[in-house]
Amino acid sequence: MGNSLKYTYNLNQRLIQMQNNSKSGRRKFLRNTLTLAAGSTLITPSLFGAPSILKHYNKPNSKFNGVQIGVITYSFRSMEDQSAEATLQYILDCGVNAIELIGDPAETFAGRPENKLDRTVFFGLMKKKRSGSITDDEAKELAEIQTEQSAYKKQVTKWRKTADMKKFEKFRKMYNDAGVDIYAFKPRDTFGKKNSDADIEWGMKTAKVLGASHVTVEHPSNDATTLRLGKFAKKHGIYVAYHGHEQQTPTLWDTALEQSNYNALNLDLGHFVAAGNSAPLDIIKNKHEHIKSMHLKDRQTPANGKGNLVWGNGDTPLAGALQLMRDNKYNFPGTVELEYDVPAGSNAIAEVQKCISFCEKALK
């Protein structure tokens, strides 16, 4: 057996081994194996004579008939291991080759101070608050958590001032060499009205290091903030794509778009439907030149309760939107955002896989 085939066989065996490892062992394996993608000198062309085998080996592909389907890493928030290596494996398990990256995996990889937040408790309380079902005791607990998080955010801001960008370069290389591109970056608490210029500068510089074409942030519904962010975006040559929830209307982004050519849309089609907007496909047609990425989820109209449902059960025209992108050759990605409740016996990986399959089927 030649060196190239031996290497391919051995790598395949290691991948099989990884699937059988425990969580701690799995993380150790991932760190060791993914070092290959992060610049290790353990494997060089001289060792196996055919570097193209490694370059193209077992790479994911979620681009269907010209439409790039990605996933926001927020979709894996329910998974216990939130490390950079584990998050990459979740993405690969879903067969996804492009992502919108929430800041946490990259920042922790780069040495950000540890956050002791109990994510399950926090997200559960936030969900209750949004639904209006939170009790007084739970509201008090949430307020205490938010106070602790405010203090933590100050630590993070201090850390960012001296964060080593080479570690973000290493993160990007690890993901890129595994076949995953980062098209959008959404660091937490970076681009808000109260954030400093240093926060904004850091977020945009880091996004470029990671290879993103745009950063995403919740639409602030504040013209001064979109004007400010647009100026920073122009300075750094990167787009700011504003994400919308139920405040979305066909004209929500108009002022921001007039303010700067670097202001753009991170349209959320599901939230757009839940906001009560009719003809949701029209905003894609009318604003496609300004859309940098679009979140995909299946929500109901207000008349039907605004629920966030398993794909194919809500009122959002997901298949129609994907086919519109395909037929008109729109070049922005569709981003799977898993927000419906994960069914008992399943997990986020399995549900994202279903969403990817939905997209593939719609785009045939």
Tab-separated table of C-alpha atoms in Angstrom:
chain	number	residue	atom	x	y	z
A	1	MET	CA	0.000	0.000	0.000
A	2	GLY	CA	1.427	3.427	-0.973
A	3	ASN	CA	2.026	6.193	1.575
A	4	SER	CA	-0.992	8.168	0.334
A	5	LEU	CA	-3.372	5.256	0.723
A	6	LYS	CA	-1.891	4.332	4.088
A	7	TYR	CA	-2.484	7.865	5.321
A	8	THR	CA	-6.070	7.895	4.063
A	9	TYR	CA	-6.750	4.519	5.676
A	10	ASN	CA	-5.225	5.581	9.001
A	11	LEU	CA	-7.165	8.844	9.036
A	12	ASN	CA	-10.369	6.948	8.345
A	13	GLN	CA	-9.651	4.630	11.264
A	14	ARG	CA	-9.049	7.598	13.535
A	15	LEU	CA	-12.353	9.158	12.481
A	16	ILE	CA	-14.122	5.909	13.323
A	17	GLN	CA	-12.322	5.853	16.660
A	18	MET	CA	-13.497	9.390	17.363
A	19	GLN	CA	-17.125	8.400	17.047
A	20	ASN	CA	-16.626	5.787	19.765
A	21	ASN	CA	-14.794	8.012	22.232
A	22	SER	CA	-16.323	9.440	25.395
A	23	LYS	CA	-16.847	13.190	25.617
A	24	SER	CA	-13.498	13.910	27.283
A	25	GLY	CA	-11.685	11.500	25.025
A	26	ARG	CA	-13.490	12.913	22.033
A	27	ARG	CA	-12.352	16.426	22.851
A	28	LYS	CA	-8.770	15.263	23.320
A	29	PHE	CA	-8.901	13.411	20.008
A	30	LEU	CA	-10.344	16.437	18.246
A	31	ARG	CA	-7.661	18.726	19.592
A	32	ASN	CA	-4.943	16.342	18.506
A	33	THR	CA	-6.426	15.543	15.101
A	34	LEU	CA	-7.481	19.091	14.234
A	35	THR	CA	-3.989	20.306	14.986
A	36	LEU	CA	-3.253	18.941	11.517
A	37	ALA	CA	-5.567	21.575	10.119
A	38	ALA	CA	-4.191	24.283	12.384
A	39	GLY	CA	-0.663	24.173	11.051
A	40	SER	CA	1.024	21.164	12.604
A	41	THR	CA	4.255	19.996	10.994
A	42	LEU	CA	3.472	16.384	11.797
A	43	ILE	CA	2.095	15.859	8.302
A	44	THR	CA	3.856	17.327	5.296
A	45	PRO	CA	3.726	16.539	1.583
A	46	SER	CA	6.971	14.633	1.927
A	47	LEU	CA	5.290	12.153	4.253
A	48	PHE	CA	2.641	10.951	1.852
A	49	GLY	CA	3.399	12.414	-1.552
A	50	ALA	CA	-0.174	13.477	-2.412
A	51	PRO	CA	-1.327	16.482	-0.323
A	52	SER	CA	-4.501	16.761	-2.419
A	53	ILE	CA	-5.834	13.668	-0.651
A	54	LEU	CA	-5.805	15.507	2.670
A	55	LYS	CA	-7.106	18.706	1.084
A	56	HIS	CA	-10.236	17.060	-0.310
A	57	TYR	CA	-10.665	14.126	2.065
A	58	ASN	CA	-14.160	13.698	3.489
A	59	LYS	CA	-15.059	17.385	3.161
A	60	PRO	CA	-18.622	18.518	3.918
A	61	ASN	CA	-20.809	20.072	1.250
A	62	SER	CA	-24.077	21.904	1.890
A	63	LYS	CA	-24.243	23.879	-1.340
A	64	PHE	CA	-27.164	22.597	-3.378
A	65	ASN	CA	-27.795	23.664	-6.979
A	66	GLY	CA	-25.863	26.870	-6.447
A	67	VAL	CA	-27.479	27.800	-3.115
A	68	GLN	CA	-25.159	27.850	-0.128
A	69	ILE	CA	-26.830	26.503	3.012
A	70	GLY	CA	-25.059	27.204	6.268
A	71	VAL	CA	-25.807	27.051	9.955
A	72	ILE	CA	-25.411	29.530	12.776
A	73	THR	CA	-23.448	27.893	15.587
A	74	TYR	CA	-26.070	29.180	18.034
A	75	SER	CA	-28.072	26.188	16.797
A	76	PHE	CA	-25.797	23.925	18.886
A	77	ARG	CA	-26.263	25.887	22.131
A	78	SER	CA	-27.955	22.898	23.819
A	79	MET	CA	-24.910	20.681	23.330
A	80	GLU	CA	-22.862	20.281	26.484
A	81	ASP	CA	-19.443	20.811	24.945
A	82	GLN	CA	-19.129	24.310	23.487
A	83	SER	CA	-15.428	24.189	22.654
A	84	ALA	CA	-14.074	25.168	19.247
A	85	GLU	CA	-13.200	21.565	18.460
A	86	ALA	CA	-16.563	20.128	19.507
A	87	THR	CA	-18.463	22.845	17.635
A	88	LEU	CA	-16.507	22.044	14.492
A	89	GLN	CA	-17.398	18.389	14.840
A	90	TYR	CA	-21.110	19.234	15.204
A	91	ILE	CA	-20.871	21.208	11.962
A	92	LEU	CA	-19.109	18.364	10.172
A	93	ASP	CA	-21.612	15.832	11.514
A	94	CYS	CA	-24.320	17.898	9.812
A	95	GLY	CA	-22.422	17.951	6.512
A	96	VAL	CA	-22.217	21.751	6.546
A	97	ASN	CA	-19.392	23.589	4.812
A	98	ALA	CA	-20.163	27.235	5.701
A	99	ILE	CA	-21.294	28.946	8.892
A	100	GLU	CA	-22.320	32.052	10.746
A	101	LEU	CA	-20.097	31.907	13.799
A	102	ILE	CA	-21.292	33.038	17.210
A	103	GLY	CA	-18.280	34.450	19.013
A	104	ASP	CA	-18.008	32.013	21.918
A	105	PRO	CA	-16.126	29.062	20.346
A	106	ALA	CA	-13.544	31.317	18.704
A	107	GLU	CA	-13.070	33.567	21.717
A	108	THR	CA	-12.661	30.733	24.196
A	109	PHE	CA	-10.206	29.125	21.783
A	110	ALA	CA	-8.261	32.395	21.825
A	111	GLY	CA	-8.138	32.510	25.640
A	112	ARG	CA	-11.167	34.535	26.685
A	113	PRO	CA	-11.832	34.427	30.460
A	114	GLU	CA	-14.117	31.578	31.476
A	115	ASN	CA	-17.805	32.359	31.784
A	116	LYS	CA	-19.445	30.503	34.672
A	117	LEU	CA	-22.926	31.081	33.251
A	118	ASP	CA	-25.261	28.091	33.460
A	119	ARG	CA	-26.456	28.282	29.886
A	120	THR	CA	-29.373	25.885	30.346
A	121	VAL	CA	-30.796	27.899	33.226
A	122	PHE	CA	-30.215	31.233	31.514
A	123	PHE	CA	-31.767	30.305	28.176
A	124	GLY	CA	-34.681	28.656	29.971
A	125	LEU	CA	-35.409	31.805	31.972
A	126	MET	CA	-35.056	34.011	28.900
A	127	LYS	CA	-37.517	31.826	27.047
A	128	LYS	CA	-40.015	32.138	29.902
A	129	LYS	CA	-39.536	35.894	29.969
A	130	ARG	CA	-40.233	36.190	26.237
A	131	SER	CA	-43.359	34.060	26.548
A	132	GLY	CA	-44.597	35.980	29.593
A	133	SER	CA	-44.699	32.870	31.785
A	134	ILE	CA	-41.845	33.780	34.129
A	135	THR	CA	-42.572	33.806	37.883
A	136	ASP	CA	-41.429	36.504	40.313
A	137	ASP	CA	-38.759	34.224	41.769
A	138	GLU	CA	-37.537	33.299	38.308
A	139	ALA	CA	-37.464	36.952	37.288
A	140	LYS	CA	-35.314	37.692	40.342
A	141	GLU	CA	-32.975	34.831	39.463
A	142	LEU	CA	-32.701	36.086	35.886
A	143	ALA	CA	-31.896	39.594	37.117
A	144	GLU	CA	-29.092	38.219	39.300
A	145	ILE	CA	-27.656	36.269	36.379
A	146	GLN	CA	-27.778	39.345	34.181
A	147	THR	CA	-25.939	41.383	36.825
A	148	GLU	CA	-23.214	38.742	36.982
A	149	GLN	CA	-23.016	38.747	33.198
A	150	SER	CA	-22.603	42.520	33.124
A	151	ALA	CA	-19.523	42.177	35.315
A	152	TYR	CA	-18.248	39.387	33.110
A	153	LYS	CA	-18.695	41.502	29.984
A	154	LYS	CA	-16.308	44.076	31.453
A	155	GLN	CA	-13.719	41.332	31.883
A	156	VAL	CA	-14.171	40.329	28.260
A	157	THR	CA	-13.813	43.913	27.029
A	158	LYS	CA	-10.534	44.183	28.925
A	159	TRP	CA	-9.314	40.876	27.507
A	160	ARG	CA	-10.163	41.842	23.937
A	161	LYS	CA	-7.775	44.806	24.070
A	162	THR	CA	-4.803	42.444	24.186
A	163	ALA	CA	-6.246	39.293	22.553
A	164	ASP	CA	-3.789	37.520	20.259
A	165	MET	CA	-5.115	37.647	16.686
A	166	LYS	CA	-2.821	34.777	15.733
A	167	LYS	CA	-5.077	32.490	17.738
A	168	PHE	CA	-8.042	33.574	15.630
A	169	GLU	CA	-5.967	32.882	12.531
A	170	LYS	CA	-5.299	29.414	13.896
A	171	PHE	CA	-9.025	28.943	14.567
A	172	ARG	CA	-9.853	29.920	10.985
A	173	LYS	CA	-7.242	27.556	9.583
A	174	MET	CA	-8.583	24.676	11.676
A	175	TYR	CA	-12.103	25.241	10.336
A	176	ASN	CA	-11.065	26.001	6.748
A	177	ASP	CA	-8.830	22.955	6.515
A	178	ALA	CA	-11.721	20.805	7.737
A	179	GLY	CA	-13.774	22.204	4.839
A	180	VAL	CA	-15.768	24.846	6.746
A	181	ASP	CA	-15.792	28.512	5.708
A	182	ILE	CA	-16.910	31.313	8.023
A	183	TYR	CA	-19.086	33.765	6.088
A	184	ALA	CA	-20.442	35.732	9.049
A	185	PHE	CA	-19.276	36.522	12.580
A	186	LYS	CA	-21.562	37.469	15.452
A	187	PRO	CA	-19.570	38.203	18.608
A	188	ARG	CA	-21.667	38.836	21.679
A	189	ASP	CA	-22.023	42.342	23.120
A	190	THR	CA	-19.837	44.069	20.567
A	191	PHE	CA	-21.854	46.267	18.224
A	192	GLY	CA	-24.507	47.731	20.517
A	193	LYS	CA	-25.402	51.330	21.213
A	194	LYS	CA	-23.414	51.318	24.462
A	195	ASN	CA	-20.338	49.544	23.124
A	196	SER	CA	-17.085	51.472	22.860
A	197	ASP	CA	-15.284	52.250	19.632
A	198	ALA	CA	-12.661	49.726	20.750
A	199	ASP	CA	-15.320	46.982	20.971
A	200	ILE	CA	-16.563	47.721	17.469
A	201	GLU	CA	-13.045	47.913	16.045
A	202	TRP	CA	-12.180	44.583	17.659
A	203	GLY	CA	-15.288	42.859	16.305
A	204	MET	CA	-14.700	43.953	12.733
A	205	LYS	CA	-10.973	43.230	12.757
A	206	THR	CA	-11.606	39.768	14.181
A	207	ALA	CA	-14.301	39.060	11.591
A	208	LYS	CA	-11.834	39.803	8.805
A	209	VAL	CA	-9.194	37.579	10.384
A	210	LEU	CA	-11.778	34.781	10.490
A	211	GLY	CA	-12.549	35.300	6.806
A	212	ALA	CA	-16.097	36.621	7.224
A	213	SER	CA	-17.635	38.919	4.626
A	214	HIS	CA	-19.944	40.446	7.203
A	215	VAL	CA	-20.729	40.751	10.884
A	216	THR	CA	-24.273	40.334	12.156
A	217	VAL	CA	-26.013	42.238	14.921
A	218	GLU	CA	-29.573	42.770	16.059
A	219	HIS	CA	-31.123	45.764	14.318
A	220	PRO	CA	-30.892	48.492	17.007
A	221	SER	CA	-33.936	50.434	15.773
A	222	ASN	CA	-31.710	53.473	16.273
A	223	ASP	CA	-30.548	55.540	13.319
A	224	ALA	CA	-27.522	56.966	15.120
A	225	THR	CA	-26.237	53.463	15.853
A	226	THR	CA	-26.630	52.203	12.282
A	227	LEU	CA	-24.887	55.366	11.036
A	228	ARG	CA	-22.014	54.770	13.465
A	229	LEU	CA	-21.654	51.103	12.582
A	230	GLY	CA	-21.832	51.868	8.876
A	231	LYS	CA	-18.871	54.236	9.205
A	232	PHE	CA	-16.795	51.608	11.016
A	233	ALA	CA	-17.792	49.011	8.436
A	234	LYS	CA	-16.589	51.235	5.601
A	235	LYS	CA	-13.310	51.853	7.428
A	236	HIS	CA	-12.659	48.113	7.781
A	237	GLY	CA	-14.107	47.038	4.437
A	238	ILE	CA	-16.638	44.641	5.934
A	239	TYR	CA	-20.436	44.663	5.904
A	240	VAL	CA	-22.748	45.004	8.905
A	241	ALA	CA	-25.840	42.866	8.343
A	242	TYR	CA	-28.679	43.762	10.694
A	243	HIS	CA	-30.749	40.885	12.021
A	244	GLY	CA	-34.446	41.352	12.591
A	245	HIS	CA	-36.932	39.783	14.963
A	246	GLU	CA	-40.602	40.690	15.052
A	247	GLN	CA	-39.828	44.369	14.460
A	248	GLN	CA	-39.116	43.470	10.843
A	249	THR	CA	-41.099	45.286	8.169
A	250	PRO	CA	-40.348	45.745	4.457
A	251	THR	CA	-38.915	49.203	5.279
A	252	LEU	CA	-37.029	48.434	8.529
A	253	TRP	CA	-33.597	48.596	6.884
A	254	ASP	CA	-34.205	51.511	4.507
A	255	THR	CA	-32.555	54.230	6.597
A	256	ALA	CA	-29.506	52.103	7.367
A	257	LEU	CA	-29.100	51.259	3.686
A	258	GLU	CA	-29.242	54.955	2.786
A	259	GLN	CA	-26.637	55.771	5.443
A	260	SER	CA	-23.898	53.464	4.175
A	261	ASN	CA	-23.168	51.066	1.352
A	262	TYR	CA	-21.705	48.811	4.053
A	263	ASN	CA	-24.997	48.474	5.927
A	264	ALA	CA	-26.934	45.374	4.887
A	265	LEU	CA	-29.568	42.795	5.844
A	266	ASN	CA	-29.393	39.604	7.834
A	267	LEU	CA	-33.030	38.859	7.066
A	268	ASP	CA	-34.845	36.346	9.267
A	269	LEU	CA	-37.663	34.934	7.167
A	270	GLY	CA	-39.352	33.095	10.040
A	271	HIS	CA	-39.482	36.132	12.305
A	272	PHE	CA	-40.667	38.184	9.326
A	273	VAL	CA	-43.667	35.882	8.968
A	274	ALA	CA	-44.355	35.881	12.719
A	275	ALA	CA	-44.344	39.686	12.625
A	276	GLY	CA	-47.431	39.542	10.420
A	277	ASN	CA	-45.890	40.666	7.154
A	278	SER	CA	-47.720	39.463	4.078
A	279	ALA	CA	-45.976	38.230	0.923
A	280	PRO	CA	-42.705	37.329	2.685
A	281	LEU	CA	-40.997	36.363	-0.569
A	282	ASP	CA	-41.330	39.928	-1.822
A	283	ILE	CA	-38.742	41.277	0.610
A	284	ILE	CA	-36.225	38.792	-0.767
A	285	LYS	CA	-36.985	39.907	-4.318
A	286	ASN	CA	-36.889	43.606	-3.429
A	287	LYS	CA	-33.859	43.581	-1.126
A	288	HIS	CA	-31.755	40.693	-2.466
A	289	GLU	CA	-28.879	42.968	-3.471
A	290	HIS	CA	-28.538	44.074	0.149
A	291	ILE	CA	-29.023	40.686	1.842
A	292	LYS	CA	-25.723	39.210	3.024
A	293	SER	CA	-27.294	36.162	4.685
A	294	MET	CA	-30.790	34.997	5.595
A	295	HIS	CA	-31.861	33.034	8.668
A	296	LEU	CA	-34.156	30.104	8.048
A	297	LYS	CA	-36.735	28.833	10.532
A	298	ASP	CA	-40.400	27.854	10.269
A	299	ARG	CA	-42.670	30.149	12.269
A	300	GLN	CA	-46.400	30.684	12.185
A	301	THR	CA	-48.317	33.845	11.410
A	302	PRO	CA	-49.838	35.839	14.301
A	303	ALA	CA	-53.247	34.378	13.450
A	304	ASN	CA	-51.860	30.885	14.015
A	305	GLY	CA	-49.987	31.671	17.218
A	306	LYS	CA	-46.485	32.653	16.023
A	307	GLY	CA	-45.127	29.229	16.965
A	308	ASN	CA	-41.602	28.105	16.098
A	309	LEU	CA	-42.155	24.677	14.595
A	310	VAL	CA	-40.363	21.733	13.058
A	311	TRP	CA	-39.707	22.678	9.458
A	312	GLY	CA	-42.643	22.038	7.157
A	313	ASN	CA	-45.246	22.564	9.883
A	314	GLY	CA	-45.299	26.361	10.091
A	315	ASP	CA	-46.357	29.169	7.766
A	316	THR	CA	-42.935	30.277	6.529
A	317	PRO	CA	-42.438	29.615	2.792
A	318	LEU	CA	-39.008	28.051	3.260
A	319	ALA	CA	-39.074	25.901	0.127
A	320	GLY	CA	-40.326	28.816	-1.950
A	321	ALA	CA	-37.579	31.082	-0.600
A	322	LEU	CA	-34.863	28.538	-1.348
A	323	GLN	CA	-36.174	27.968	-4.853
A	324	LEU	CA	-36.319	31.727	-5.399
A	325	MET	CA	-32.648	31.917	-4.436
A	326	ARG	CA	-31.828	29.056	-6.774
A	327	ASP	CA	-33.818	30.261	-9.766
A	328	ASN	CA	-32.565	33.858	-9.525
A	329	LYS	CA	-29.001	32.860	-8.658
A	330	TYR	CA	-28.946	35.001	-5.529
A	331	ASN	CA	-25.518	34.578	-4.001
A	332	PHE	CA	-26.224	35.075	-0.287
A	333	PRO	CA	-26.342	31.994	1.975
A	334	GLY	CA	-29.380	30.630	3.760
A	335	THR	CA	-28.540	30.029	7.421
A	336	VAL	CA	-30.235	27.268	9.397
A	337	GLU	CA	-31.129	28.547	12.846
A	338	LEU	CA	-32.502	25.816	15.072
A	339	GLU	CA	-34.988	27.473	17.417
A	340	TYR	CA	-37.839	25.016	17.740
A	341	ASP	CA	-37.771	22.751	20.805
A	342	VAL	CA	-35.551	19.710	20.317
A	343	PRO	CA	-37.827	16.647	20.605
A	344	ALA	CA	-37.241	14.126	23.384
A	345	GLY	CA	-34.681	11.541	22.366
A	346	SER	CA	-33.087	13.802	19.782
A	347	ASN	CA	-30.378	16.466	19.904
A	348	ALA	CA	-29.363	19.598	18.053
A	349	ILE	CA	-27.161	17.733	15.587
A	350	ALA	CA	-29.974	15.422	14.491
A	351	GLU	CA	-32.399	18.334	14.130
A	352	VAL	CA	-29.985	20.473	12.130
A	353	GLN	CA	-29.404	17.453	9.890
A	354	LYS	CA	-33.165	17.351	9.238
A	355	CYS	CA	-33.151	21.045	8.357
A	356	ILE	CA	-30.257	20.551	5.946
A	357	SER	CA	-32.105	17.630	4.340
A	358	PHE	CA	-35.200	19.835	3.987
A	359	CYS	CA	-33.114	22.402	2.112
A	360	GLU	CA	-31.495	19.819	-0.133
A	361	LYS	CA	-34.853	18.331	-1.062
A	362	ALA	CA	-36.363	21.763	-1.783
A	363	LEU	CA	-33.449	22.666	-4.031
A	364	LYS	CA	-33.435	19.519	-6.188
